[in-house]
PDB file of C-alpha atoms and ligand atoms in Angstrom:
ATOM      1  CA  MET A 385      79.080 102.726 114.393  1.00 88.00           C
ATOM      2  CA  ARG A 386      76.119 101.347 112.606  1.00 94.00           C
ATOM      3  CA  ILE A 387      76.494  98.323 110.356  1.00 96.00           C
ATOM      4  CA  LEU A 388      74.072  96.768 107.873  1.00 98.00           C
ATOM      5  CA  LEU A 389      74.321  93.009 107.650  1.00 98.00           C
ATOM      6  CA  ILE A 390      72.699  91.442 104.565  1.00 98.00           C
ATOM      7  CA  GLU A 391      72.795  87.692 105.101  1.00 97.00           C
ATOM      8  CA  ASP A 392      70.103  85.053 104.511  1.00 97.00           C
ATOM      9  CA  ASP A 393      71.720  82.260 106.534  1.00 96.00           C
ATOM     10  CA  ARG A 394      70.154  82.566 109.983  1.00 96.00           C
ATOM     11  CA  MET A 395      72.919  80.797 111.855  1.00 94.00           C
ATOM     12  CA  ILE A 396      75.660  82.889 110.325  1.00 94.00           C
ATOM     13  CA  GLY A 397      73.566  86.042 110.685  1.00 96.00           C
ATOM     14  CA  GLU A 398      72.906  85.446 114.372  1.00 96.00           C
ATOM     15  CA  ALA A 399      76.567  84.666 115.084  1.00 95.00           C
ATOM     16  CA  LEU A 400      77.691  87.813 113.257  1.00 95.00           C
ATOM     17  CA  CYS A 401      75.117  89.968 115.073  1.00 95.00           C
ATOM     18  CA  VAL A 402      76.330  88.729 118.457  1.00 95.00           C
ATOM     19  CA  ALA A 403      79.993  89.308 117.559  1.00 95.00           C
ATOM     20  CA  LEU A 404      79.314  92.768 116.117  1.00 95.00           C
ATOM     21  CA  ARG A 405      77.238  93.889 119.096  1.00 93.00           C
ATOM     22  CA  ASP A 406      79.901  92.599 121.478  1.00 91.00           C
ATOM     23  CA  ALA A 407      82.333  94.796 119.551  1.00 91.00           C
ATOM     24  CA  ALA A 408      80.075  97.847 120.171  1.00 90.00           C
ATOM     25  CA  TYR A 409      78.537  98.091 116.708  1.00 94.00           C
ATOM     26  CA  ALA A 410      74.857  98.798 116.228  1.00 94.00           C
ATOM     27  CA  VAL A 411      73.665  96.183 113.728  1.00 96.00           C
ATOM     28  CA  ASP A 412      70.665  96.130 111.422  1.00 96.00           C
ATOM     29  CA  TRP A 413      70.262  92.657 109.933  1.00 97.00           C
ATOM     30  CA  VAL A 414      68.189  91.920 106.838  1.00 98.00           C
ATOM     31  CA  LEU A 415      67.733  88.554 105.128  1.00 98.00           C
ATOM     32  CA  ASP A 416      67.253  89.462 101.468  1.00 98.00           C
ATOM     33  CA  GLY A 417      68.777  91.769  98.892  1.00 97.00           C
ATOM     34  CA  GLU A 418      65.738  93.914  98.208  1.00 98.00           C
ATOM     35  CA  THR A 419      65.241  94.780 101.888  1.00 98.00           C
ATOM     36  CA  GLY A 420      68.977  95.446 102.047  1.00 98.00           C
ATOM     37  CA  SER A 421      68.783  97.960  99.187  1.00 97.00           C
ATOM     38  CA  GLY A 422      65.824  99.615 100.931  1.00 97.00           C
ATOM     39  CA  ALA A 423      67.743  99.969 104.196  1.00 97.00           C
ATOM     40  CA  LEU A 424      70.744 101.383 102.328  1.00 97.00           C
ATOM     41  CA  SER A 425      68.632 104.092 100.741  1.00 95.00           C
ATOM     42  CA  ASP A 426      67.134 105.060 104.145  1.00 92.00           C
ATOM     43  CA  ILE A 427      70.107 105.012 106.507  1.00 91.00           C
ATOM     44  CA  GLN A 428      73.742 106.060 106.303  1.00 91.00           C
ATOM     45  CA  TYR A 429      75.746 103.063 107.516  1.00 95.00           C
ATOM     46  CA  GLN A 430      79.386 103.149 108.543  1.00 94.00           C
ATOM     47  CA  ALA A 431      79.861  99.797 106.777  1.00 97.00           C
ATOM     48  CA  VAL A 432      77.973  96.968 105.065  1.00 98.00           C
ATOM     49  CA  LEU A 433      78.563  93.224 105.328  1.00 98.00           C
ATOM     50  CA  LEU A 434      77.125  91.684 102.192  1.00 97.00           C
ATOM     51  CA  ASP A 435      76.474  88.066 101.302  1.00 96.00           C
ATOM     52  CA  LEU A 436      76.330  87.331  97.550  1.00 95.00           C
ATOM     53  CA  GLY A 437      73.792  84.489  97.319  1.00 94.00           C
ATOM     54  CA  LEU A 438      70.622  86.217  98.554  1.00 96.00           C
ATOM     55  CA  PRO A 439      66.899  85.850  97.875  1.00 97.00           C
ATOM     56  CA  ARG A 440      64.990  88.588  95.986  1.00 96.00           C
ATOM     57  CA  ARG A 441      68.112  90.430  94.819  1.00 96.00           C
ATOM     58  CA  SER A 442      71.677  89.165  94.528  1.00 95.00           C
ATOM     59  CA  GLY A 443      74.461  90.706  96.567  1.00 96.00           C
ATOM     60  CA  LEU A 444      76.192  91.939  93.411  1.00 95.00           C
ATOM     61  CA  GLU A 445      72.978  93.654  92.338  1.00 96.00           C
ATOM     62  CA  VAL A 446      72.662  95.305  95.787  1.00 97.00           C
ATOM     63  CA  LEU A 447      76.256  96.508  95.429  1.00 97.00           C
ATOM     64  CA  ARG A 448      75.737  97.778  91.886  1.00 96.00           C
ATOM     65  CA  LYS A 449      72.659  99.783  92.939  1.00 96.00           C
ATOM     66  CA  LEU A 450      74.449 101.169  96.003  1.00 97.00           C
ATOM     67  CA  ARG A 451      77.390 102.451  93.973  1.00 96.00           C
ATOM     68  CA  ALA A 452      75.085 103.732  91.215  1.00 96.00           C
ATOM     69  CA  SER A 453      73.373 105.865  93.890  1.00 95.00           C
ATOM     70  CA  GLY A 454      76.728 107.507  94.629  1.00 93.00           C
ATOM     71  CA  SER A 455      77.179 105.949  98.072  1.00 93.00           C
ATOM     72  CA  ALA A 456      80.755 105.492  99.263  1.00 92.00           C
ATOM     73  CA  ALA A 457      79.783 103.311 102.265  1.00 95.00           C
ATOM     74  CA  PRO A 458      82.436 100.636 102.832  1.00 96.00           C
ATOM     75  CA  VAL A 459      81.259  97.184 101.743  1.00 98.00           C
ATOM     76  CA  ILE A 460      82.808  93.881 102.726  1.00 97.00           C
ATOM     77  CA  ILE A 461      81.549  90.895 100.755  1.00 97.00           C
ATOM     78  CA  VAL A 462      81.101  87.863 102.989  1.00 95.00           C
ATOM     79  CA  THR A 463      80.498  84.765 100.917  1.00 92.00           C
ATOM     80  CA  ALA A 464      81.212  81.093 100.322  1.00 91.00           C
ATOM     81  CA  ARG A 465      82.093  81.846  96.679  1.00 86.00           C
ATOM     82  CA  ASP A 466      85.843  81.590  96.656  1.00 81.00           C
ATOM     83  CA  THR A 467      87.033  81.565  93.048  1.00 89.00           C
ATOM     84  CA  VAL A 468      89.470  84.245  91.907  1.00 90.00           C
ATOM     85  CA  GLU A 469      86.868  85.370  89.340  1.00 91.00           C
ATOM     86  CA  ASP A 470      84.261  85.852  92.086  1.00 89.00           C
ATOM     87  CA  ARG A 471      86.657  87.961  94.149  1.00 89.00           C
ATOM     88  CA  ILE A 472      87.674  90.097  91.188  1.00 92.00           C
ATOM     89  CA  GLN A 473      84.062  90.637  90.197  1.00 92.00           C
ATOM     90  CA  GLY A 474      83.052  91.608  93.737  1.00 93.00           C
ATOM     91  CA  LEU A 475      85.873  94.124  94.097  1.00 94.00           C
ATOM     92  CA  ASP A 476      85.289  95.524  90.612  1.00 94.00           C
ATOM     93  CA  PHE A 477      81.596  95.994  91.411  1.00 94.00           C
ATOM     94  CA  GLY A 478      82.700  98.345  94.196  1.00 95.00           C
ATOM     95  CA  ALA A 479      83.335  96.210  97.271  1.00 97.00           C
ATOM     96  CA  ASP A 480      86.175  97.306  99.548  1.00 96.00           C
ATOM     97  CA  ASP A 481      87.083  93.889 100.837  1.00 96.00           C
ATOM     98  CA  TYR A 482      86.166  90.241 100.369  1.00 95.00           C
ATOM     99  CA  LEU A 483      85.982  87.526 103.022  1.00 95.00           C
ATOM    100  CA  VAL A 484      85.407  83.878 102.193  1.00 94.00           C
ATOM    101  CA  LYS A 485      83.312  81.716 104.563  1.00 91.00           C
ATOM    102  CA  PRO A 486      84.196  80.154 106.870  1.00 90.00           C
ATOM    103  CA  PHE A 487      86.287  82.969 108.345  1.00 91.00           C
ATOM    104  CA  ASP A 488      87.545  83.914 111.756  1.00 94.00           C
ATOM    105  CA  ILE A 489      85.290  86.479 113.455  1.00 93.00           C
ATOM    106  CA  LYS A 490      88.371  88.290 114.780  1.00 94.00           C
ATOM    107  CA  GLU A 491      89.650  88.756 111.244  1.00 95.00           C
ATOM    108  CA  MET A 492      86.253  90.039 110.103  1.00 95.00           C
ATOM    109  CA  LEU A 493      86.269  92.609 112.942  1.00 96.00           C
ATOM    110  CA  ALA A 494      89.815  93.718 112.049  1.00 95.00           C
ATOM    111  CA  ARG A 495      88.858  94.163 108.392  1.00 96.00           C
ATOM    112  CA  LEU A 496      85.802  96.124 109.470  1.00 96.00           C
ATOM    113  CA  ARG A 497      87.940  98.473 111.585  1.00 93.00           C
ATOM    114  CA  ALA A 498      90.256  98.938 108.600  1.00 93.00           C
ATOM    115  CA  VAL A 499      87.550  99.884 106.090  1.00 94.00           C
ATOM    116  CA  ILE A 500      85.828 102.167 108.619  1.00 92.00           C
ATOM    117  CA  ARG A 501      88.979 104.118 109.462  1.00 88.00           C
ATOM    118  CA  ARG A 502      89.722 104.549 105.752  1.00 88.00           C
ATOM    119  CA  GLN A 503      86.179 105.772 105.234  1.00 85.00           C
ATOM    120  CA  ASP A 504      86.648 108.294 108.050  1.00 79.00           C
ATOM    121  CA  GLY A 505      89.877 109.477 106.387  1.00 80.00           C
ATOM    122  CA  HIS A 506      92.336 107.889 108.822  1.00 79.00           C
ATOM    123  CA  ALA A 507      95.160 105.506 108.006  1.00 79.00           C
ATOM    124  CA  THR A 508      96.361 105.193 111.600  1.00 83.00           C
ATOM    125  CA  PRO A 509      94.352 102.816 113.780  1.00 86.00           C
ATOM    126  CA  VAL A 510      94.118 105.022 116.892  1.00 92.00           C
ATOM    127  CA  LEU A 511      91.814 108.047 116.782  1.00 92.00           C
ATOM    128  CA  SER A 512      93.063 111.124 118.595  1.00 93.00           C
ATOM    129  CA  ASN A 513      92.488 114.859 118.794  1.00 93.00           C
ATOM    130  CA  GLY A 514      95.691 115.413 120.769  1.00 93.00           C
ATOM    131  CA  ILE A 515      93.769 115.449 124.056  1.00 94.00           C
ATOM    132  CA  VAL A 516      92.091 112.070 124.154  1.00 96.00           C
ATOM    133  CA  SER A 517      92.852 109.014 122.040  1.00 95.00           C
ATOM    134  CA  LEU A 518      90.783 105.925 121.378  1.00 95.00           C
ATOM    135  CA  ASP A 519      91.889 102.516 120.155  1.00 93.00           C
ATOM    136  CA  PRO A 520      89.148 100.764 118.153  1.00 91.00           C
ATOM    137  CA  ALA A 521      90.857  97.383 118.589  1.00 89.00           C
ATOM    138  CA  THR A 522      90.848  97.443 122.401  1.00 89.00           C
ATOM    139  CA  HIS A 523      88.155 100.094 123.125  1.00 90.00           C
ATOM    140  CA  GLU A 524      90.625 101.801 125.478  1.00 93.00           C
ATOM    141  CA  ALA A 525      90.707 105.562 125.808  1.00 95.00           C
ATOM    142  CA  ARG A 526      93.837 107.456 126.883  1.00 95.00           C
ATOM    143  CA  HIS A 527      93.963 110.880 128.418  1.00 94.00           C
ATOM    144  CA  ASP A 528      96.728 112.564 130.408  1.00 91.00           C
ATOM    145  CA  GLY A 529      98.758 109.359 130.499  1.00 91.00           C
ATOM    146  CA  ALA A 530      95.975 107.251 132.004  1.00 94.00           C
ATOM    147  CA  VAL A 531      94.081 104.420 130.305  1.00 96.00           C
ATOM    148  CA  TYR A 532      90.305 104.109 130.672  1.00 95.00           C
ATOM    149  CA  THR A 533      87.976 101.284 129.777  1.00 92.00           C
ATOM    150  CA  LEU A 534      84.721 102.411 128.230  1.00 92.00           C
ATOM    151  CA  SER A 535      81.434 100.544 127.958  1.00 91.00           C
ATOM    152  CA  ALA A 536      80.449  99.446 124.447  1.00 90.00           C
ATOM    153  CA  ARG A 537      78.092 102.396 123.986  1.00 92.00           C
ATOM    154  CA  GLU A 538      80.443 104.932 125.547  1.00 94.00           C
ATOM    155  CA  PHE A 539      83.083 103.694 123.105  1.00 94.00           C
ATOM    156  CA  ALA A 540      80.675 104.013 120.160  1.00 94.00           C
ATOM    157  CA  LEU A 541      79.741 107.563 121.149  1.00 96.00           C
ATOM    158  CA  LEU A 542      83.319 108.749 121.675  1.00 96.00           C
ATOM    159  CA  HIS A 543      84.309 107.055 118.405  1.00 94.00           C
ATOM    160  CA  ALA A 544      81.632 109.019 116.553  1.00 93.00           C
ATOM    161  CA  LEU A 545      82.891 112.322 117.997  1.00 95.00           C
ATOM    162  CA  LEU A 546      86.602 111.566 117.551  1.00 94.00           C
ATOM    163  CA  SER A 547      86.054 110.519 113.939  1.00 90.00           C
ATOM    164  CA  ARG A 548      85.150 114.145 113.251  1.00 90.00           C
ATOM    165  CA  PRO A 549      86.863 116.351 115.826  1.00 93.00           C
ATOM    166  CA  GLY A 550      85.658 119.931 115.674  1.00 94.00           C
ATOM    167  CA  SER A 551      82.295 118.942 114.139  1.00 94.00           C
ATOM    168  CA  ILE A 552      79.103 119.132 116.149  1.00 96.00           C
ATOM    169  CA  LEU A 553      77.002 115.963 116.148  1.00 96.00           C
ATOM    170  CA  SER A 554      73.335 116.309 117.064  1.00 96.00           C
ATOM    171  CA  ARG A 555      71.446 113.986 119.358  1.00 94.00           C
ATOM    172  CA  SER A 556      69.757 112.240 116.427  1.00 92.00           C
ATOM    173  CA  GLU A 557      73.058 111.854 114.535  1.00 92.00           C
ATOM    174  CA  LEU A 558      74.611 110.221 117.576  1.00 94.00           C
ATOM    175  CA  GLU A 559      71.566 107.990 118.146  1.00 93.00           C
ATOM    176  CA  ASP A 560      71.685 106.882 114.500  1.00 90.00           C
ATOM    177  CA  ARG A 561      75.302 105.808 114.893  1.00 89.00           C
ATOM    178  CA  ILE A 562      74.949 104.060 118.233  1.00 91.00           C
ATOM    179  CA  TYR A 563      71.606 102.266 118.049  1.00 90.00           C
ATOM    180  CA  GLY A 564      70.078  99.799 115.585  1.00 87.00           C
ATOM    181  CA  TRP A 565      66.453  99.444 114.449  1.00 85.00           C
ATOM    182  CA  ASN A 566      65.087  97.280 117.168  1.00 80.00           C
ATOM    183  CA  GLU A 567      66.647  99.057 120.092  1.00 83.00           C
ATOM    184  CA  GLU A 568      64.593 101.186 122.444  1.00 85.00           C
ATOM    185  CA  ILE A 569      66.268 104.543 122.967  1.00 86.00           C
ATOM    186  CA  GLU A 570      65.466 106.408 126.167  1.00 87.00           C
ATOM    187  CA  SER A 571      65.116 110.146 125.579  1.00 87.00           C
ATOM    188  CA  ASN A 572      68.093 110.860 127.851  1.00 91.00           C
ATOM    189  CA  ALA A 573      70.281 107.965 126.630  1.00 92.00           C
ATOM    190  CA  ILE A 574      72.880 110.194 124.970  1.00 94.00           C
ATOM    191  CA  ASP A 575      73.120 112.490 128.038  1.00 94.00           C
ATOM    192  CA  PHE A 576      73.634 109.424 130.191  1.00 95.00           C
ATOM    193  CA  LEU A 577      76.511 108.178 127.992  1.00 95.00           C
ATOM    194  CA  ILE A 578      78.142 111.622 127.848  1.00 96.00           C
ATOM    195  CA  HIS A 579      77.909 111.815 131.622  1.00 96.00           C
ATOM    196  CA  GLY A 580      79.606 108.401 131.913  1.00 95.00           C
ATOM    197  CA  ILE A 581      82.474 109.413 129.595  1.00 96.00           C
ATOM    198  CA  ARG A 582      82.999 112.753 131.367  1.00 95.00           C
ATOM    199  CA  LYS A 583      83.028 111.016 134.718  1.00 95.00           C
ATOM    200  CA  LYS A 584      85.891 108.804 133.564  1.00 95.00           C
ATOM    201  CA  LEU A 585      87.887 111.150 131.352  1.00 94.00           C
ATOM    202  CA  GLY A 586      87.050 114.541 132.805  1.00 92.00           C
ATOM    203  CA  PRO A 587      84.271 117.076 132.190  1.00 91.00           C
ATOM    204  CA  ARG A 588      86.057 119.023 129.434  1.00 90.00           C
ATOM    205  CA  ILE A 589      86.658 116.163 127.002  1.00 93.00           C
ATOM    206  CA  ILE A 590      83.265 116.608 125.334  1.00 96.00           C
ATOM    207  CA  LYS A 591      81.793 120.044 124.740  1.00 95.00           C
ATOM    208  CA  ASN A 592      78.073 120.600 124.693  1.00 94.00           C
ATOM    209  CA  LEU A 593      76.494 123.262 122.515  1.00 92.00           C
ATOM    210  CA  ARG A 594      73.145 123.591 124.138  1.00 89.00           C
ATOM    211  CA  GLY A 595      70.263 122.574 121.895  1.00 88.00           C
ATOM    212  CA  VAL A 596      72.649 121.792 118.999  1.00 94.00           C
ATOM    213  CA  GLY A 597      74.826 118.850 119.970  1.00 95.00           C
ATOM    214  CA  TRP A 598      78.227 117.731 121.168  1.00 96.00           C
ATOM    215  CA  MET A 599      81.790 117.811 119.895  1.00 96.00           C
ATOM    216  CA  VAL A 600      85.389 117.114 120.822  1.00 96.00           C
ATOM    217  CA  ALA A 601      88.038 119.764 120.131  1.00 93.00           C
ATOM    218  CA  ARG A 602      89.867 119.807 116.827  1.00 90.00           C
ATOM    219  CA  PRO A 603      93.579 118.909 117.120  1.00 83.00           C
ATOM    220  CA  GLN A 604      95.694 122.029 117.853  1.00 79.00           C
TER     221      GLN A 604
HETATM  222 CA1  LIG B1513      73.467  83.246 101.182  1.00 85.73          CA
END
């Protein structure tokens, strides 16, 4: 899951990047509103964390432009502005949630999981296709009554596939969801992750359509 973080405070930005990467998100971090709008027009993010007080373009302006472009990407406003009017304005401009600084990182991650599952069309927290299930809160996968712990990237890959069971995701679609801007991607990185997941959960969990991509079965 790839997240755009638009935050001009370096200390907060660095802390959020560390927490998000620990939670298996790929994070692109930009420090001003204009660069944020540019990134949003180039890349499809699973969610956006948006500060309001930003140089070069305000957070509300970034949000207004994003919604005007027709994007439904989930946006959580993360700001020190805590008046009721600020919250109402942020939500009415098209934000999905609103967190006031300082906040607990664990709460931010829970809110992020909530907006992402809604975006993917799920109300229940655990993703499942009836064969394998995945809990975004714990990163545990279950199959045939056993529980498996996945690495951060294995989790991110299986999450991408289980969010759309029955749909084929290409190598580049998977790479876009698992890696951020500054990360080197080895040409066989996706194969390596698939191999790791199959080794734990069994070879038939993920199907490969040669030259096209990978998928997990649709629920029966
Ligand atoms: Ca700021």
